[in-house]
C-alpha positions in Angstrom: 201.7 220.2 146.3 204.8 221.6 147.9 206.7 218.3 147.3 205.6 218.4 143.6 207.0 221.9 143.3 210.2 220.8 144.9 210.6 218.1 142.3 210.2 220.6 139.5 212.9 222.8 140.9 215.5 220.0 141.2 218.1 220.4 138.3 218.0 216.7 137.1 220.2 217.4 134.1 223.0 218.8 136.3 223.5 215.8 138.6 227.0 214.5 138.8 228.0 210.8 139.1 229.5 209.6 142.3 233.4 209.6 142.2 233.3 212.1 139.3 233.9 215.9 139.2 231.6 218.1 137.2 232.7 221.6 136.3 231.6 224.4 134.0 233.2 224.1 130.6 233.5 226.6 127.7 230.2 228.4 127.7 227.3 228.8 130.1 225.4 225.6 130.8 228.1 223.3 129.4 229.9 220.9 131.7 233.0 218.8 131.8 232.5 215.5 133.6 235.8 214.2 134.9 235.8 210.5 136.0 239.4 209.5 135.3 241.2 207.0 137.5 238.2 206.2 139.7 238.2 202.4 139.4 234.9 202.4 137.5 233.9 199.1 136.0 231.0 200.4 133.9 229.7 203.6 132.3 228.0 205.8 134.9 224.2 206.1 134.3 223.8 209.6 135.8 226.0 211.6 133.5 224.6 215.2 133.2 222.7 215.8 129.9 224.6 219.1 129.4 228.0 217.4 129.4 230.2 218.4 126.4 233.4 216.7 127.7 233.5 213.3 129.3 236.7 211.7 130.7 236.4 208.0 131.6 240.0 207.1 130.9 242.2 205.0 133.2 239.4 203.0 134.7 238.4 199.3 134.6 235.5 199.5 132.1 235.1 196.3 130.1 232.1 197.0 127.9 230.3 199.8 126.2 226.6 198.7 126.0 224.0 200.0 123.6 222.6 203.4 124.3 225.2 204.1 127.0 225.4 207.8 125.9 222.0 208.2 124.2 220.9 211.2 126.4 224.2 213.1 125.9 223.3 214.9 122.7 225.6 217.8 123.5 228.7 215.7 124.0 231.7 216.7 121.8 234.7 215.0 123.3 235.0 211.6 125.0 238.0 209.8 126.5 237.8 206.0 127.1 241.5 205.2 126.8 243.4 203.0 129.2 240.5 200.9 130.3 239.9 197.1 129.8 237.3 197.4 127.1 236.7 194.2 125.2 233.2 194.6 123.8 231.5 197.5 122.1 227.9 197.0 121.1 226.6 198.1 117.7 224.5 200.9 119.1 227.0 201.9 121.8 227.3 205.5 120.4 223.7 206.0 119.4 222.6 209.6 120.3 226.1 211.2 120.1 227.0 210.4 116.5 226.0 213.9 115.2 227.9 216.1 117.7 230.9 214.0 118.9 234.1 215.4 117.5 236.7 213.3 119.3 236.6 209.7 120.6 239.6 208.0 122.2 239.5 204.2 122.5 243.2 203.6 122.6 245.0 201.4 125.1 242.1 198.9 125.7 241.7 195.2 124.9 239.6 195.6 121.8 240.1 192.8 119.2 237.2 193.6 116.9 234.4 196.1 116.8 231.1 196.2 114.8 231.7 198.7 112.0 228.2 200.0 112.5 229.3 201.3 115.9 232.0 203.6 114.4 231.0 204.4 110.8 228.1 206.6 111.8 230.4 208.8 113.9 231.8 212.0 112.6 234.4 212.2 115.4 238.1 211.7 115.0 238.9 208.2 116.4 242.0 207.0 118.3 242.2 203.2 118.1 245.9 202.6 118.7 247.4 200.1 121.2 244.6 197.5 121.1 245.2 193.8 120.4 243.4 194.1 117.0 242.5 191.1 114.8 243.3 192.5 111.4 240.3 191.3 109.3 237.9 192.8 106.9 235.9 194.8 109.5 239.0 196.7 110.7 240.1 197.3 107.1 236.7 198.8 106.3 236.8 201.0 109.4 240.2 202.2 108.5 239.1 203.1 105.0 235.8 204.9 105.9 236.1 206.2 109.5 237.8 209.5 110.5 240.9 208.3 112.2 243.2 210.7 114.1 246.3 211.0 111.8 248.7 210.9 114.7 247.6 207.5 116.0 246.9 205.5 112.7 250.5 204.1 112.6 250.1 202.7 116.0 247.2 200.4 115.0 248.9 197.0 115.1 247.8 193.5 114.0 247.9 191.4 117.1 246.5 188.5 115.0 245.7 188.2 111.3 244.4 185.6 108.8 248.0 185.2 107.6 250.7 184.8 110.2 253.2 187.1 108.4 251.0 190.1 109.2 250.8 189.4 113.0 252.7 191.9 115.0 252.9 194.4 112.1 251.3 197.8 111.8 248.0 197.6 109.9 249.1 200.3 107.5 252.3 198.4 106.7 250.3 195.2 106.0 247.9 197.1 103.7 250.8 198.8 101.9 252.4 195.4 101.2 249.3 194.4 99.3 247.2 192.7 102.0 243.5 192.6 101.5 241.6 191.1 104.4 238.3 191.5 102.7 239.2 189.2 99.8 238.8 185.4 100.2 242.1 183.7 99.0 241.6 182.0 95.6 243.1 178.8 97.0 240.5 178.6 99.7 237.7 179.2 97.2 239.1 176.4 94.9 239.3 174.0 97.9 235.7 174.8 98.9 234.5 174.3 95.3 236.4 171.0 95.1 234.8 169.7 98.3 231.4 170.8 97.2 231.7 168.9 93.8 233.2 165.9 95.5 230.2 165.8 97.9 227.7 165.9 95.0 229.5 163.1 93.3 229.5 161.0 96.5 225.8 161.6 96.9 225.1 160.7 93.2 227.2 157.5 93.5 225.4 156.4 96.6 222.0 157.0 94.9 223.0 155.0 91.8 224.3 152.1 94.0 221.1 152.1 96.0 219.0 151.9 92.8 221.0 149.1 91.3 220.8 147.1 94.6 217.1 147.7 94.7 216.6 146.5 91.2 218.6 143.3 91.8 216.7 142.5 95.0 213.2 143.1 93.4 211.4 139.8 92.5 211.2 139.1 88.8 207.8 138.1 87.3 
């Protein structure tokens, strides 16, 4: 019974991840969790539930898995810049979408990201200095998400469907008339031509087979 009472008295929500520093922040009960430059390779699993500020910048994190922050409903500001993030799951920010005000993903290795992961967020996003592939998904994110105005111009196309846009800022490409969500008409024409040609080839093969069958059939 004494052991059970001891368990009830332990402040589970106030634990602090190893290699991190947890301090009071803003108002009573709120915490800042500071884990910058700690050589972390993944998101810590024991981040306090009362965290409102989370700094995970300048580490070696490569992926943000689904539900990584689901228990952090009070989180308002999160820094994930200067990591090695390549993959962000669709449900990576589930649980923090309503309260998060600022999310920094700049300076990583992100080429693409599921739009579902970002469009549910109300936070201001920093996405600069990543090797982006400028395609339809990134264009939709740029048009619908809340991007930090000071970092938008530093979102650069590392690769793109058309070579002339590679190495250029995404805004510059869009201002010049690029539309990564529209299939080029020439590609559609070629696809239609190949489809029609395929049908004609099948029809010709069928007719040839019928003619040959009729010739080989014994006559009464």
